[in-house]
XYZ file of N, CA and C in Angstrom:
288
model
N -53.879 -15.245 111.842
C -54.819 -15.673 110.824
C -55.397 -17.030 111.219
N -56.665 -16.837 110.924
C -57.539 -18.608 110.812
C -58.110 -19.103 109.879
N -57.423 -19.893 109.859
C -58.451 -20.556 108.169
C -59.767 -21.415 108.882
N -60.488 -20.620 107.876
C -61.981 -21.261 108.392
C -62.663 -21.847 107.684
N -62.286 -22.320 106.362
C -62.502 -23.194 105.196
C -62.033 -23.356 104.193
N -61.834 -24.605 103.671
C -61.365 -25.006 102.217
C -62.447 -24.509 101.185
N -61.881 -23.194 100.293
C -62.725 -22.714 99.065
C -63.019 -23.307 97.760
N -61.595 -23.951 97.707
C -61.655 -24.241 95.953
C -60.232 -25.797 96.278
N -60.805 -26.761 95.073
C -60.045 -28.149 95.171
C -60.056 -28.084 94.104
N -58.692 -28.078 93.511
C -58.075 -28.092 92.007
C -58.497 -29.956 91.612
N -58.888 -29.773 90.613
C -59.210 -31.192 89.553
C -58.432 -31.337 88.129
N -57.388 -31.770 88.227
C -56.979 -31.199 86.831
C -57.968 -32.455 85.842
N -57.901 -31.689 84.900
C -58.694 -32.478 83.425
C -58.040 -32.703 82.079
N -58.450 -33.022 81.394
C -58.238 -33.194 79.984
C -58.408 -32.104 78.925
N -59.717 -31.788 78.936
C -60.390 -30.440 78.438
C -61.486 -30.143 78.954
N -61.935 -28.672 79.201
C -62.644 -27.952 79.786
C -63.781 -28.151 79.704
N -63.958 -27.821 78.541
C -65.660 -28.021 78.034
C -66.509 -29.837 78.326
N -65.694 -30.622 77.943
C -65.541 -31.790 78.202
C -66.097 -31.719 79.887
N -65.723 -31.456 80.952
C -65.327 -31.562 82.324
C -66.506 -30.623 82.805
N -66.146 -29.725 81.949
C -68.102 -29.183 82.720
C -68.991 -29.689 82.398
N -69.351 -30.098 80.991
C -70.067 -30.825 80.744
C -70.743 -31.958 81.638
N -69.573 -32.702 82.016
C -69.818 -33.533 83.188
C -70.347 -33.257 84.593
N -69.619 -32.126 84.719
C -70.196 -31.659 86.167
C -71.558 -31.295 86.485
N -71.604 -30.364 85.180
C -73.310 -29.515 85.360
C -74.139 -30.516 84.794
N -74.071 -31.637 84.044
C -75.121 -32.111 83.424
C -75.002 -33.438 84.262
N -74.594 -34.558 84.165
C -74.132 -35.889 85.163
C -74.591 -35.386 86.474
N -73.813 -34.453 87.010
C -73.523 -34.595 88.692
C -74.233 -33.244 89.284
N -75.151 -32.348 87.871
C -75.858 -31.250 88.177
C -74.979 -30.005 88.727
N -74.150 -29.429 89.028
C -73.057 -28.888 89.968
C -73.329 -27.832 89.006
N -73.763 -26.550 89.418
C -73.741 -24.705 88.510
C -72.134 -24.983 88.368
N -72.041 -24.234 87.341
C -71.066 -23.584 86.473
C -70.858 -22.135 86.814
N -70.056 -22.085 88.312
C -69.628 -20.410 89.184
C -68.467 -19.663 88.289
N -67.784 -20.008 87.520
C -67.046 -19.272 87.056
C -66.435 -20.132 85.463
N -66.193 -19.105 84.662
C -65.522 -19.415 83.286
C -64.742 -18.420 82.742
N -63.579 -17.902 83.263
C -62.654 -16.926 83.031
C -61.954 -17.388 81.887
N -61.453 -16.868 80.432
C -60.277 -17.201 79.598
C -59.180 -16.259 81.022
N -57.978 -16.977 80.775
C -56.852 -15.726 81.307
C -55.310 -16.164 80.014
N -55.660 -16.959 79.475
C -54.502 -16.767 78.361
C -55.081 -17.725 77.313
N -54.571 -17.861 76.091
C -55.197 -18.442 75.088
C -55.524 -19.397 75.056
N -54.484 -20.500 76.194
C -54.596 -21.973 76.802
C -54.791 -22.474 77.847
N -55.401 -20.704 78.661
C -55.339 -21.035 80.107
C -57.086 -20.704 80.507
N -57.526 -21.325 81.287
C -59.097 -20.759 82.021
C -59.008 -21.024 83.648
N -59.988 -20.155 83.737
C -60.201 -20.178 85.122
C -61.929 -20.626 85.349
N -61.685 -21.890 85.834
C -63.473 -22.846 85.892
C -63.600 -23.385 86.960
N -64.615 -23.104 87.422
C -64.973 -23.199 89.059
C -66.593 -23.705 88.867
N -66.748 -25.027 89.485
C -68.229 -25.810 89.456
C -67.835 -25.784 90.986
N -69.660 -25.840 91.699
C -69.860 -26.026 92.590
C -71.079 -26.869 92.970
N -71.959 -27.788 93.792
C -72.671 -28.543 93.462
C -73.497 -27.371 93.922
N -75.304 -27.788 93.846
C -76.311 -26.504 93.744
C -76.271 -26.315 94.876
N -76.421 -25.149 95.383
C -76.889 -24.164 96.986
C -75.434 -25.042 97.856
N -74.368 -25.526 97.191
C -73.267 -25.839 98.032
C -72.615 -24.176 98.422
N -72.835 -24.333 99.793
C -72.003 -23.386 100.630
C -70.618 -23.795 101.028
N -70.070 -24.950 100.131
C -68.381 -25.230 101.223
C -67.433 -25.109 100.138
N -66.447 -25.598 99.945
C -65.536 -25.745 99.061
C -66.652 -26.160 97.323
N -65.676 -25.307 96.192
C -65.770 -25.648 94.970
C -64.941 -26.251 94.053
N -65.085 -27.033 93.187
C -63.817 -27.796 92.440
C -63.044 -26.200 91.494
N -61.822 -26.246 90.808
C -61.370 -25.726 90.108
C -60.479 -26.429 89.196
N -61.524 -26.874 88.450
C -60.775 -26.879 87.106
C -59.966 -26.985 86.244
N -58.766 -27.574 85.961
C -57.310 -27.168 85.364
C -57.238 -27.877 84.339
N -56.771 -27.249 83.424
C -56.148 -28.554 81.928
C -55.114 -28.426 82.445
N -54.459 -30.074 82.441
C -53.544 -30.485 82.248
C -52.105 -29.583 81.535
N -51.127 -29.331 81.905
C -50.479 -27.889 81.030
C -49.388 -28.939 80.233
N -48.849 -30.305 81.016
C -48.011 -30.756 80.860
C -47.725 -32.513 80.564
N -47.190 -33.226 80.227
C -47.401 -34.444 79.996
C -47.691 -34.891 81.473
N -46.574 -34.480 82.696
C -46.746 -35.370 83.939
C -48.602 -35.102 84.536
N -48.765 -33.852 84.310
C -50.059 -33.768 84.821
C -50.932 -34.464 83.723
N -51.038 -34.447 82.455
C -52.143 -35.508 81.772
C -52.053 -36.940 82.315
N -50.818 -37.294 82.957
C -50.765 -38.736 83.360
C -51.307 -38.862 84.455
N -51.775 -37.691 85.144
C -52.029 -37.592 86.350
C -53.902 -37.528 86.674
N -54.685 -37.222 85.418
C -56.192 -37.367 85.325
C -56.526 -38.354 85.263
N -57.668 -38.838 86.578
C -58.045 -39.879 87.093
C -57.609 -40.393 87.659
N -56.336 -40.244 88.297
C -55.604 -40.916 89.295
C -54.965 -39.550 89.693
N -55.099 -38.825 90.155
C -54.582 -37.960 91.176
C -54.372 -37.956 92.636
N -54.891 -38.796 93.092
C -54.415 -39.176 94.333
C -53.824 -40.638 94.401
N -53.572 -41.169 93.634
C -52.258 -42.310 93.821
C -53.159 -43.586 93.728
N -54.465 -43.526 93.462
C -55.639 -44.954 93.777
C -56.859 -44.791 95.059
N -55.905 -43.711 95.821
C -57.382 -43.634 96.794
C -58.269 -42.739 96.421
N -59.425 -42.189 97.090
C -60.548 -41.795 96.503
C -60.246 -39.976 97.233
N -60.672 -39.534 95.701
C -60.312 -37.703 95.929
C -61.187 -37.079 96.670
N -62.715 -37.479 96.395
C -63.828 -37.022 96.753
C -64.656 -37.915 96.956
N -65.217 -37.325 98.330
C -67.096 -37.952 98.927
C -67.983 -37.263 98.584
N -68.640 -37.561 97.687
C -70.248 -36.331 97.564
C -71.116 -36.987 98.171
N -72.072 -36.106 98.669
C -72.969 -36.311 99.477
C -74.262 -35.633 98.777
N -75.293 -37.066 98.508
C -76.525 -36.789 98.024
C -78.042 -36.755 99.257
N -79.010 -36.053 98.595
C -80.827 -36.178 99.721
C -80.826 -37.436 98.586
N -80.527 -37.762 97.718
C -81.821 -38.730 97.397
C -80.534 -39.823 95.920
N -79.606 -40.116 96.656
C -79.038 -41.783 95.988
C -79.659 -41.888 94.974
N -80.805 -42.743 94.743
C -81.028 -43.274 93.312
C -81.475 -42.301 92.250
N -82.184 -41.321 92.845
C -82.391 -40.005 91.816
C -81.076 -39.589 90.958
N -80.568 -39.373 91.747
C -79.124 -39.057 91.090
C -78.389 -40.218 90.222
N -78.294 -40.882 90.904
C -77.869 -41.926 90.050
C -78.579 -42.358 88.682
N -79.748 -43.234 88.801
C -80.630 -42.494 87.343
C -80.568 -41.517 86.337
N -80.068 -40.424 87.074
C -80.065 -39.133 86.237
C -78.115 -39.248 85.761
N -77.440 -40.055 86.331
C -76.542 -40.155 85.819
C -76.642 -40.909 84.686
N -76.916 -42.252 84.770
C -76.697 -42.661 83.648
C -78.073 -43.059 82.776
N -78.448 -41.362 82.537
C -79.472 -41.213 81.729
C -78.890 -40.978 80.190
């Protein structure tokens, strides 16, 4: 076997709706998937537009250690690089 790419990078969150919100509207990123699979569980997958590489997935928090763990999931260093065509457009449109 060869792995020939990273598909999906778990993000855990707070709440769902909350977190897409952010993604698709802030940072523009489609909304690829919104599965219920149990009453407290979903399956949510954002990807940024016409991104062909890896997609985030989504997670609420199930447990206290993981709520302590949103926004700092990697210990202080940085989780993600996005890569924009056009910096200040985006940015603007962020904090529109």
């Amino acid at each position: 076997m060869t792995v020939r790419s990273i598909a999906l990078v778990t993000l855990i969150v707070h709440d769902y709706d909350e977190a897409i919100a952010f993604f698709t509207r802030a940072l523009r990123f489609s909304l690829v998937e919104d599965t219920q699979l149990t009453p407290a569980k979903r399956w949510v997958v954002v990807a940024p537009p016409g991104g062909t590489g890896a997609a985030l997935l989504l997670a609420k928090a199930a447990e206290p250690a993981q709520a302590a763990r949103v926004g700092d999931q990697t210990g202080g260093r940085v989780a993600l690089f996005l890569e924009t065509d056009d910096f200040w457009d985006d940015y603007r449109h962020m904090h529109a």
